[in-house]
Amino acid sequence: MRGRTVGLLSAGVLAVGMALVAVTIIAENRQSGVQSRSTGVATVGGPFQLTGTEGQTVSEQDLLGKPSAVFFGFTYCPDVCPTTLFELTTLAEQLGSEADKLNFVFVSVDSERDGPAEMKQYLEAFDDRIIGLTGTAEQIDAVAKAYKIYHAKVPLEGGDYTMDHTASVILMDADGRFFGTMDYEEEASVMLAKLKRLISERVDG
């Protein structure tokens, strides 16, 4: 009987000890989770070097000082890209003079067909504040990787091809830190609210 009592007491002590360890682990995980969220903003975005529509070199440094709405696509895109760029154009109009406080950026993921001249001509249909950027395949791969953008060349019949790519607009603050996203076919009022908040707020460091 005594042995059984000692065993039960030992089991009880062990259970309490395990519970304390579990509480400690949970607390540490929560703390590390907060830390990972605060440092995680730096995982989207980063250094890049691309070419503007006038043939000029553009880097991430040129976008600092203003928040940015960055969209990756290509000029031969049949639906998602023109729709998104028209949405950005409408949002810029709705923002009025506040739109001047934002960088609207369109980065091509199609280095083969989208040179500076093609980008310039394509963007004539949209708000003239939209900055068009392109580059070599290596440069585009690098910036897409930095911004966590998926893109892939998809062969079509007859030797042609299209491009698969992430359809979200990436929002960055004035210091080049990740702020959030605007999703494809999101409500216009929601997107407008996000841009207004992006203009008025800064991500905590």
Short mmCIF file of the C-alpha atoms (twelve columns), coordinates in Angstrom:
data_MODEL
# 
_entry.id   MODEL 
# 
loop_
_atom_site.group_PDB 
_atom_site.id 
_atom_site.type_symbol 
_atom_site.label_atom_id 
_atom_site.label_alt_id 
_atom_site.label_comp_id 
_atom_site.label_asym_id 
_atom_site.label_seq_id 
_atom_site.Cartn_x 
_atom_site.Cartn_y 
_atom_site.Cartn_z 
_atom_site.pdbx_PDB_model_num 
ATOM 1   C CA . MET A 1   0.000   0.000  0.000   1 
ATOM 2   C CA . ARG A 2   2.842   2.327  0.911   1 
ATOM 3   C CA . GLY A 3   4.608   1.535  -2.323  1 
ATOM 4   C CA . ARG A 4   1.487   2.371  -4.206  1 
ATOM 5   C CA . THR A 5   1.138   5.669  -2.315  1 
ATOM 6   C CA . VAL A 6   4.736   6.587  -3.033  1 
ATOM 7   C CA . GLY A 7   4.156   5.684  -6.657  1 
ATOM 8   C CA . LEU A 8   1.087   7.897  -6.805  1 
ATOM 9   C CA . LEU A 9   2.948   10.741 -5.150  1 
ATOM 10  C CA . SER A 10  5.812   10.332 -7.599  1 
ATOM 11  C CA . ALA A 11  3.394   10.304 -10.492 1 
ATOM 12  C CA . GLY A 12  1.741   13.426 -9.116  1 
ATOM 13  C CA . VAL A 13  5.042   15.239 -8.764  1 
ATOM 14  C CA . LEU A 14  5.998   14.175 -12.274 1 
ATOM 15  C CA . ALA A 15  2.676   15.404 -13.653 1 
ATOM 16  C CA . VAL A 16  3.079   18.784 -11.933 1 
ATOM 17  C CA . GLY A 17  6.611   19.033 -13.237 1 
ATOM 18  C CA . MET A 18  5.526   18.232 -16.781 1 
ATOM 19  C CA . ALA A 19  2.726   20.762 -16.517 1 
ATOM 20  C CA . LEU A 20  5.208   23.450 -15.435 1 
ATOM 21  C CA . VAL A 21  7.483   22.557 -18.331 1 
ATOM 22  C CA . ALA A 22  4.564   22.704 -20.739 1 
ATOM 23  C CA . VAL A 23  3.513   26.132 -19.433 1 
ATOM 24  C CA . THR A 24  7.099   27.348 -19.788 1 
ATOM 25  C CA . ILE A 25  7.324   26.054 -23.385 1 
ATOM 26  C CA . ILE A 26  4.004   27.634 -24.313 1 
ATOM 27  C CA . ALA A 27  5.091   30.957 -22.815 1 
ATOM 28  C CA . GLU A 28  8.401   30.815 -24.670 1 
ATOM 29  C CA . ASN A 29  6.647   29.921 -27.909 1 
ATOM 30  C CA . ARG A 30  4.294   32.840 -27.517 1 
ATOM 31  C CA . GLN A 31  7.188   35.172 -26.895 1 
ATOM 32  C CA . SER A 32  9.117   33.779 -29.861 1 
ATOM 33  C CA . GLY A 33  5.960   34.041 -31.958 1 
ATOM 34  C CA . VAL A 34  5.719   37.753 -31.182 1 
ATOM 35  C CA . GLN A 35  9.387   38.153 -32.006 1 
ATOM 36  C CA . SER A 36  9.024   36.286 -35.296 1 
ATOM 37  C CA . ARG A 37  6.082   38.439 -36.274 1 
ATOM 38  C CA . SER A 38  7.958   41.631 -35.545 1 
ATOM 39  C CA . THR A 39  11.049  40.518 -37.447 1 
ATOM 40  C CA . GLY A 40  9.013   38.785 -40.140 1 
ATOM 41  C CA . VAL A 41  8.143   42.071 -41.818 1 
ATOM 42  C CA . ALA A 42  11.704  42.161 -43.121 1 
ATOM 43  C CA . THR A 43  11.287  38.890 -45.007 1 
ATOM 44  C CA . VAL A 44  9.297   40.532 -47.828 1 
ATOM 45  C CA . GLY A 45  11.136  43.014 -49.994 1 
ATOM 46  C CA . GLY A 46  14.812  43.829 -50.228 1 
ATOM 47  C CA . PRO A 47  17.496  45.084 -52.600 1 
ATOM 48  C CA . PHE A 48  16.842  44.937 -56.342 1 
ATOM 49  C CA . GLN A 49  18.006  46.563 -59.545 1 
ATOM 50  C CA . LEU A 50  15.598  46.884 -62.468 1 
ATOM 51  C CA . THR A 51  15.052  49.073 -65.516 1 
ATOM 52  C CA . GLY A 52  12.429  51.802 -65.850 1 
ATOM 53  C CA . THR A 53  10.425  52.707 -68.938 1 
ATOM 54  C CA . GLU A 54  12.983  55.324 -69.965 1 
ATOM 55  C CA . GLY A 55  15.832  52.838 -69.714 1 
ATOM 56  C CA . GLN A 56  17.002  54.187 -66.360 1 
ATOM 57  C CA . THR A 57  18.230  51.964 -63.536 1 
ATOM 58  C CA . VAL A 58  15.794  51.776 -60.616 1 
ATOM 59  C CA . SER A 59  16.547  50.201 -57.236 1 
ATOM 60  C CA . GLU A 60  14.632  49.741 -53.988 1 
ATOM 61  C CA . GLN A 61  16.292  52.938 -52.765 1 
ATOM 62  C CA . ASP A 62  14.329  54.948 -55.310 1 
ATOM 63  C CA . LEU A 63  11.055  53.847 -53.701 1 
ATOM 64  C CA . LEU A 64  11.982  54.772 -50.126 1 
ATOM 65  C CA . GLY A 65  10.376  57.834 -48.578 1 
ATOM 66  C CA . LYS A 66  6.930   56.862 -49.822 1 
ATOM 67  C CA . PRO A 67  4.818   53.762 -49.186 1 
ATOM 68  C CA . SER A 68  4.484   51.510 -52.228 1 
ATOM 69  C CA . ALA A 69  1.845   49.317 -53.826 1 
ATOM 70  C CA . VAL A 70  3.776   46.799 -55.919 1 
ATOM 71  C CA . PHE A 71  2.165   44.496 -58.473 1 
ATOM 72  C CA . PHE A 72  3.925   41.798 -60.510 1 
ATOM 73  C CA . GLY A 73  2.507   40.837 -63.906 1 
ATOM 74  C CA . PHE A 74  3.172   41.058 -67.641 1 
ATOM 75  C CA . THR A 75  1.885   43.010 -70.631 1 
ATOM 76  C CA . TYR A 76  0.495   39.971 -72.489 1 
ATOM 77  C CA . CYS A 77  -1.648  39.061 -69.481 1 
ATOM 78  C CA . PRO A 78  -5.250  38.569 -70.663 1 
ATOM 79  C CA . ASP A 79  -7.199  39.416 -67.508 1 
ATOM 80  C CA . VAL A 80  -5.606  39.637 -64.044 1 
ATOM 81  C CA . CYS A 81  -3.004  42.286 -64.922 1 
ATOM 82  C CA . PRO A 82  -5.171  44.788 -66.797 1 
ATOM 83  C CA . THR A 83  -7.918  44.338 -64.213 1 
ATOM 84  C CA . THR A 84  -5.530  45.020 -61.339 1 
ATOM 85  C CA . LEU A 85  -3.935  48.001 -63.063 1 
ATOM 86  C CA . PHE A 86  -7.368  49.473 -63.802 1 
ATOM 87  C CA . GLU A 87  -8.230  48.961 -60.124 1 
ATOM 88  C CA . LEU A 88  -5.053  50.775 -59.098 1 
ATOM 89  C CA . THR A 89  -5.920  53.564 -61.527 1 
ATOM 90  C CA . THR A 90  -9.400  53.907 -60.027 1 
ATOM 91  C CA . LEU A 91  -8.010  53.817 -56.489 1 
ATOM 92  C CA . ALA A 92  -5.508  56.537 -57.360 1 
ATOM 93  C CA . GLU A 93  -8.356  58.683 -58.681 1 
ATOM 94  C CA . GLN A 94  -10.366 58.094 -55.522 1 
ATOM 95  C CA . LEU A 95  -7.410  59.035 -53.345 1 
ATOM 96  C CA . GLY A 96  -7.018  62.313 -55.201 1 
ATOM 97  C CA . SER A 97  -3.940  64.264 -54.140 1 
ATOM 98  C CA . GLU A 98  -3.230  61.619 -51.472 1 
ATOM 99  C CA . ALA A 99  -2.221  59.259 -54.296 1 
ATOM 100 C CA . ASP A 100 0.886   61.380 -54.795 1 
ATOM 101 C CA . LYS A 101 2.084   60.076 -51.423 1 
ATOM 102 C CA . LEU A 102 2.275   56.525 -52.815 1 
ATOM 103 C CA . ASN A 103 4.453   54.683 -55.302 1 
ATOM 104 C CA . PHE A 104 2.337   52.554 -57.640 1 
ATOM 105 C CA . VAL A 105 4.702   50.000 -59.171 1 
ATOM 106 C CA . PHE A 106 4.167   47.422 -61.924 1 
ATOM 107 C CA . VAL A 107 7.011   44.892 -62.237 1 
ATOM 108 C CA . SER A 108 7.064   42.607 -65.276 1 
ATOM 109 C CA . VAL A 109 7.774   38.916 -64.788 1 
ATOM 110 C CA . ASP A 110 8.214   38.446 -68.560 1 
ATOM 111 C CA . SER A 111 11.761  39.482 -69.434 1 
ATOM 112 C CA . GLU A 112 11.519  38.086 -72.971 1 
ATOM 113 C CA . ARG A 113 8.667   40.280 -74.189 1 
ATOM 114 C CA . ASP A 114 8.503   43.219 -71.772 1 
ATOM 115 C CA . GLY A 115 11.307  45.658 -72.437 1 
ATOM 116 C CA . PRO A 116 11.200  49.322 -71.341 1 
ATOM 117 C CA . ALA A 117 9.458   50.440 -74.551 1 
ATOM 118 C CA . GLU A 118 6.778   47.745 -74.302 1 
ATOM 119 C CA . MET A 119 6.155   48.593 -70.654 1 
ATOM 120 C CA . LYS A 120 5.888   52.300 -71.432 1 
ATOM 121 C CA . GLN A 121 3.377   51.739 -74.222 1 
ATOM 122 C CA . TYR A 122 1.313   49.317 -72.141 1 
ATOM 123 C CA . LEU A 123 1.075   51.644 -69.154 1 
ATOM 124 C CA . GLU A 124 -0.252  54.511 -71.267 1 
ATOM 125 C CA . ALA A 125 -3.718  53.004 -70.714 1 
ATOM 126 C CA . PHE A 126 -3.471  53.465 -66.938 1 
ATOM 127 C CA . ASP A 127 -2.737  56.154 -64.358 1 
ATOM 128 C CA . ASP A 128 0.472   57.940 -65.290 1 
ATOM 129 C CA . ARG A 129 1.739   57.612 -61.717 1 
ATOM 130 C CA . ILE A 130 2.211   53.861 -62.165 1 
ATOM 131 C CA . ILE A 131 5.929   53.099 -62.417 1 
ATOM 132 C CA . GLY A 132 6.826   50.346 -64.878 1 
ATOM 133 C CA . LEU A 133 9.879   48.192 -64.159 1 
ATOM 134 C CA . THR A 134 11.456  45.302 -66.031 1 
ATOM 135 C CA . GLY A 135 14.852  43.638 -66.281 1 
ATOM 136 C CA . THR A 136 16.776  40.538 -67.206 1 
ATOM 137 C CA . ALA A 137 15.473  37.118 -66.238 1 
ATOM 138 C CA . GLU A 138 17.999  37.026 -63.399 1 
ATOM 139 C CA . GLN A 139 16.989  40.447 -62.108 1 
ATOM 140 C CA . ILE A 140 13.297  39.583 -62.229 1 
ATOM 141 C CA . ASP A 141 13.884  36.254 -60.502 1 
ATOM 142 C CA . ALA A 142 15.775  38.072 -57.756 1 
ATOM 143 C CA . VAL A 143 13.135  40.717 -57.082 1 
ATOM 144 C CA . ALA A 144 10.317  38.152 -57.283 1 
ATOM 145 C CA . LYS A 145 12.126  36.000 -54.739 1 
ATOM 146 C CA . ALA A 146 12.649  38.985 -52.448 1 
ATOM 147 C CA . TYR A 147 8.956   39.889 -52.582 1 
ATOM 148 C CA . LYS A 148 7.827   36.261 -52.247 1 
ATOM 149 C CA . ILE A 149 6.191   36.325 -55.690 1 
ATOM 150 C CA . TYR A 150 5.542   33.114 -57.590 1 
ATOM 151 C CA . HIS A 151 6.012   33.247 -61.348 1 
ATOM 152 C CA . ALA A 152 6.476   30.586 -64.001 1 
ATOM 153 C CA . LYS A 153 6.530   30.360 -67.788 1 
ATOM 154 C CA . VAL A 154 3.728   28.156 -69.122 1 
ATOM 155 C CA . PRO A 155 4.052   26.838 -72.701 1 
ATOM 156 C CA . LEU A 156 1.031   27.102 -75.012 1 
ATOM 157 C CA . GLU A 157 0.187   25.420 -78.298 1 
ATOM 158 C CA . GLY A 158 2.011   26.726 -81.322 1 
ATOM 159 C CA . GLY A 159 5.169   27.613 -79.431 1 
ATOM 160 C CA . ASP A 160 3.653   30.574 -77.578 1 
ATOM 161 C CA . TYR A 161 3.602   30.920 -73.798 1 
ATOM 162 C CA . THR A 162 1.938   32.707 -70.918 1 
ATOM 163 C CA . MET A 163 3.044   33.480 -67.363 1 
ATOM 164 C CA . ASP A 164 1.622   32.247 -64.095 1 
ATOM 165 C CA . HIS A 165 2.179   34.684 -61.243 1 
ATOM 166 C CA . THR A 166 0.959   35.840 -57.861 1 
ATOM 167 C CA . ALA A 167 -2.039  38.123 -58.285 1 
ATOM 168 C CA . SER A 168 -1.783  40.067 -55.019 1 
ATOM 169 C CA . VAL A 169 -0.566  43.652 -54.708 1 
ATOM 170 C CA . ILE A 170 2.253   43.903 -52.164 1 
ATOM 171 C CA . LEU A 171 2.085   46.885 -49.815 1 
ATOM 172 C CA . MET A 172 5.343   48.264 -48.415 1 
ATOM 173 C CA . ASP A 173 5.797   51.161 -46.011 1 
ATOM 174 C CA . ALA A 174 7.967   54.212 -46.630 1 
ATOM 175 C CA . ASP A 175 10.973  52.455 -45.105 1 
ATOM 176 C CA . GLY A 176 10.687  49.459 -47.424 1 
ATOM 177 C CA . ARG A 177 9.078   47.158 -44.861 1 
ATOM 178 C CA . PHE A 178 6.203   44.801 -45.577 1 
ATOM 179 C CA . PHE A 179 2.812   46.262 -44.643 1 
ATOM 180 C CA . GLY A 180 0.291   43.820 -46.116 1 
ATOM 181 C CA . THR A 181 -1.397  42.819 -49.370 1 
ATOM 182 C CA . MET A 182 -4.400  43.640 -51.511 1 
ATOM 183 C CA . ASP A 183 -5.872  40.482 -52.967 1 
ATOM 184 C CA . TYR A 184 -7.225  40.021 -56.480 1 
ATOM 185 C CA . GLU A 185 -10.977 40.745 -56.662 1 
ATOM 186 C CA . GLU A 186 -10.984 42.154 -53.133 1 
ATOM 187 C CA . GLU A 187 -13.740 44.697 -52.494 1 
ATOM 188 C CA . ALA A 188 -12.759 48.134 -53.807 1 
ATOM 189 C CA . SER A 189 -13.740 49.765 -50.510 1 
ATOM 190 C CA . VAL A 190 -11.422 47.387 -48.627 1 
ATOM 191 C CA . MET A 191 -8.509  48.134 -50.958 1 
ATOM 192 C CA . LEU A 192 -9.097  51.874 -50.644 1 
ATOM 193 C CA . ALA A 193 -9.128  51.607 -46.848 1 
ATOM 194 C CA . LYS A 194 -5.849  49.676 -46.924 1 
ATOM 195 C CA . LEU A 195 -4.159  52.320 -49.065 1 
ATOM 196 C CA . LYS A 196 -5.405  55.113 -46.812 1 
ATOM 197 C CA . ARG A 197 -4.059  53.278 -43.781 1 
ATOM 198 C CA . LEU A 198 -0.768  52.628 -45.585 1 
ATOM 199 C CA . ILE A 199 -0.436  56.350 -46.233 1 
ATOM 200 C CA . SER A 200 -1.298  57.390 -42.684 1 
ATOM 201 C CA . GLU A 201 0.386   54.675 -40.638 1 
ATOM 202 C CA . ARG A 202 3.837   53.229 -40.269 1 
ATOM 203 C CA . VAL A 203 4.681   49.645 -39.378 1 
ATOM 204 C CA . ASP A 204 6.058   49.455 -35.838 1 
ATOM 205 C CA . GLY A 205 9.717   48.480 -35.684 1 
# 
